[in-house]
Amino acid sequence: MLEPIHSTVVVPAPPEAAFRRFTDDIASWWPLASHSVGQEQSQTCVFEARPGGRIYERLRDGSTALWGTVSRCDPPHRLAFSWHPGRAPETAQTVTVSFSREGTGTRLELVHGGWERFGTGADAMHANYARGWDFVLRQFTAPAAEGRDAPARV
């Protein structure tokens, strides 16, 4: 059984702002060119921050690729969602993200578990995501740490 992946970052913003950046502003920081279904064909990504909301990318041809579905949304404290970008929903893992105040900033903790549902290739995918979440969360923190917004992808 594969253990859940844990990734943690601290951002110099209050939890409300960090939560909004993670959800409403995901298109401004998510590295679509390298971490998406369509990669160079990806135009933007959307996080519908409500139970039942979708997390998806829109491709240049107008099609969409579902990444997951929100199961819990408790702003600005916690999110939970299924995660299966480009794969069938029955292979989905579960991702939880918590936002807690740390000094004048926010500690974001991401836990990605449920690897037994992935099936064949879970070991390789787990290793890939262990590196991948750290890279993605660095993109989340970099513009905030510099005190400016990243350009939105349209």
Short mmCIF file of C-alpha atoms in Angstrom, two decimals, residues 7-146:
data_model
loop_
_atom_site.label_atom_id
_atom_site.label_comp_id
_atom_site.label_asym_id
_atom_site.label_seq_id
_atom_site.Cartn_x
_atom_site.Cartn_y
_atom_site.Cartn_z
CA SER A 7 3.47 18.65 0.50
CA THR A 8 3.64 21.82 2.59
CA VAL A 9 4.42 25.44 1.76
CA VAL A 10 4.09 28.72 3.62
CA VAL A 11 2.90 31.84 1.81
CA PRO A 12 3.11 35.45 3.02
CA ALA A 13 -0.64 36.04 2.86
CA PRO A 14 -3.59 35.48 5.20
CA PRO A 15 -5.58 32.23 4.80
CA GLU A 16 -8.43 33.99 2.97
CA ALA A 17 -6.07 35.28 0.28
CA ALA A 18 -4.19 31.97 0.00
CA PHE A 19 -7.47 30.07 -0.36
CA ARG A 20 -8.70 32.45 -3.09
CA ARG A 21 -5.38 32.18 -4.92
CA PHE A 22 -5.51 28.37 -4.82
CA THR A 23 -9.10 28.23 -6.11
CA ASP A 24 -10.36 31.37 -7.89
CA ASP A 25 -6.93 32.34 -9.26
CA ILE A 26 -5.62 28.86 -10.15
CA ALA A 27 -5.15 29.88 -13.80
CA SER A 28 -2.63 32.54 -12.75
CA TRP A 29 -0.17 30.08 -11.19
CA TRP A 30 -0.84 26.48 -12.32
CA PRO A 31 1.95 25.34 -14.72
CA LEU A 32 -0.30 24.21 -17.59
CA ALA A 33 2.55 23.79 -20.08
CA SER A 34 4.07 20.98 -18.01
CA HIS A 35 1.34 19.80 -15.60
CA SER A 36 -1.89 19.37 -17.52
CA VAL A 37 -3.64 16.97 -19.85
CA GLY A 38 -3.31 19.13 -22.96
CA GLN A 39 0.03 20.76 -22.10
CA GLU A 40 0.82 23.16 -25.00
CA GLN A 41 -2.83 22.93 -26.13
CA SER A 42 -4.14 24.01 -22.70
CA GLN A 43 -5.63 27.46 -22.54
CA THR A 44 -6.68 27.82 -18.91
CA CYS A 45 -7.82 25.90 -15.84
CA VAL A 46 -10.77 26.41 -13.53
CA PHE A 47 -11.45 25.46 -9.90
CA GLU A 48 -15.16 25.65 -9.01
CA ALA A 49 -14.82 26.09 -5.24
CA ARG A 50 -18.05 24.46 -4.04
CA PRO A 51 -19.14 20.90 -3.28
CA GLY A 52 -19.79 19.22 -6.61
CA GLY A 53 -17.68 21.83 -8.41
CA ARG A 54 -15.32 20.74 -11.12
CA ILE A 55 -11.59 21.23 -11.50
CA TYR A 56 -10.79 21.22 -15.19
CA GLU A 57 -8.72 22.64 -17.99
CA ARG A 58 -9.98 24.19 -21.19
CA LEU A 59 -8.07 23.40 -24.36
CA ARG A 60 -7.53 25.73 -27.31
CA ASP A 61 -10.06 23.79 -29.40
CA GLY A 62 -12.79 24.53 -26.80
CA SER A 63 -12.85 21.04 -25.28
CA THR A 64 -12.30 20.42 -21.59
CA ALA A 65 -10.42 17.82 -19.56
CA LEU A 66 -11.77 17.05 -16.11
CA TRP A 67 -9.14 16.87 -13.35
CA GLY A 68 -11.44 16.21 -10.39
CA THR A 69 -14.55 17.09 -8.43
CA VAL A 70 -14.76 19.08 -5.18
CA SER A 71 -16.21 17.10 -2.27
CA ARG A 72 -15.57 19.64 0.51
CA CYS A 73 -15.11 23.38 0.43
CA ASP A 74 -14.76 25.15 3.77
CA PRO A 75 -13.22 28.57 2.98
CA PRO A 76 -10.64 29.57 4.04
CA HIS A 77 -9.69 26.44 5.93
CA ARG A 78 -10.02 23.25 3.88
CA LEU A 79 -10.66 21.74 0.47
CA ALA A 80 -11.09 18.12 -0.56
CA PHE A 81 -11.45 16.83 -4.10
CA SER A 82 -11.07 13.79 -6.29
CA TRP A 83 -8.04 13.81 -8.59
CA HIS A 84 -7.91 11.99 -11.93
CA PRO A 85 -6.69 14.38 -14.65
CA GLY A 86 -7.29 12.78 -18.02
CA ARG A 87 -8.29 9.46 -16.47
CA ALA A 88 -11.54 7.69 -15.63
CA PRO A 89 -13.17 8.87 -12.37
CA GLU A 90 -12.99 5.37 -10.87
CA THR A 91 -9.17 5.69 -10.77
CA ALA A 92 -9.37 8.94 -8.77
CA GLN A 93 -7.32 9.59 -5.68
CA THR A 94 -8.33 12.05 -2.96
CA VAL A 95 -6.56 15.36 -2.35
CA THR A 96 -7.11 17.45 0.77
CA VAL A 97 -5.68 20.93 1.18
CA SER A 98 -5.71 22.81 4.48
CA PHE A 99 -4.89 26.47 5.05
CA SER A 100 -3.82 27.56 8.55
CA ARG A 101 -2.38 30.77 9.87
CA GLU A 102 1.35 30.70 10.54
CA GLY A 103 2.71 33.97 11.85
CA THR A 104 1.63 36.63 9.37
CA GLY A 105 1.25 34.07 6.59
CA THR A 106 -0.48 30.80 5.80
CA ARG A 107 0.69 27.21 5.90
CA LEU A 108 -0.80 25.19 3.05
CA GLU A 109 -0.72 21.44 3.57
CA LEU A 110 -1.66 19.14 0.70
CA VAL A 111 -2.24 15.40 1.19
CA HIS A 112 -2.74 13.16 -1.84
CA GLY A 113 -3.93 9.67 -0.95
CA GLY A 114 -6.08 6.80 -2.20
CA TRP A 115 -3.43 5.36 -4.48
CA GLU A 116 -4.96 1.87 -4.38
CA ARG A 117 -7.69 3.10 -6.77
CA PHE A 118 -5.15 4.00 -9.45
CA GLY A 119 -4.44 0.40 -10.38
CA THR A 120 -1.53 -0.74 -12.54
CA GLY A 121 1.27 1.79 -12.59
CA ALA A 122 0.43 3.30 -9.20
CA ASP A 123 4.05 3.05 -7.98
CA ALA A 124 5.41 5.09 -10.89
CA MET A 125 2.56 7.61 -10.71
CA HIS A 126 3.06 8.00 -6.95
CA ALA A 127 6.76 8.79 -7.46
CA ASN A 128 5.88 11.26 -10.21
CA TYR A 129 3.34 13.08 -8.03
CA ALA A 130 5.71 13.15 -5.04
CA ARG A 131 7.97 15.41 -7.14
CA GLY A 132 5.13 17.04 -9.06
CA TRP A 133 3.20 18.50 -6.12
CA ASP A 134 6.36 20.15 -4.77
CA PHE A 135 6.97 21.75 -8.18
CA VAL A 136 3.34 22.87 -8.56
CA LEU A 137 3.20 24.37 -5.06
CA ARG A 138 6.42 26.30 -5.74
CA GLN A 139 4.54 27.94 -8.63
CA PHE A 140 1.74 28.77 -6.19
CA THR A 141 4.15 30.44 -3.76
CA ALA A 142 6.59 32.20 -6.11
CA PRO A 143 4.45 35.16 -7.25
CA ALA A 144 2.96 35.60 -3.76
CA ALA A 145 6.44 35.60 -2.23
CA GLU A 146 7.54 38.32 -4.66
#
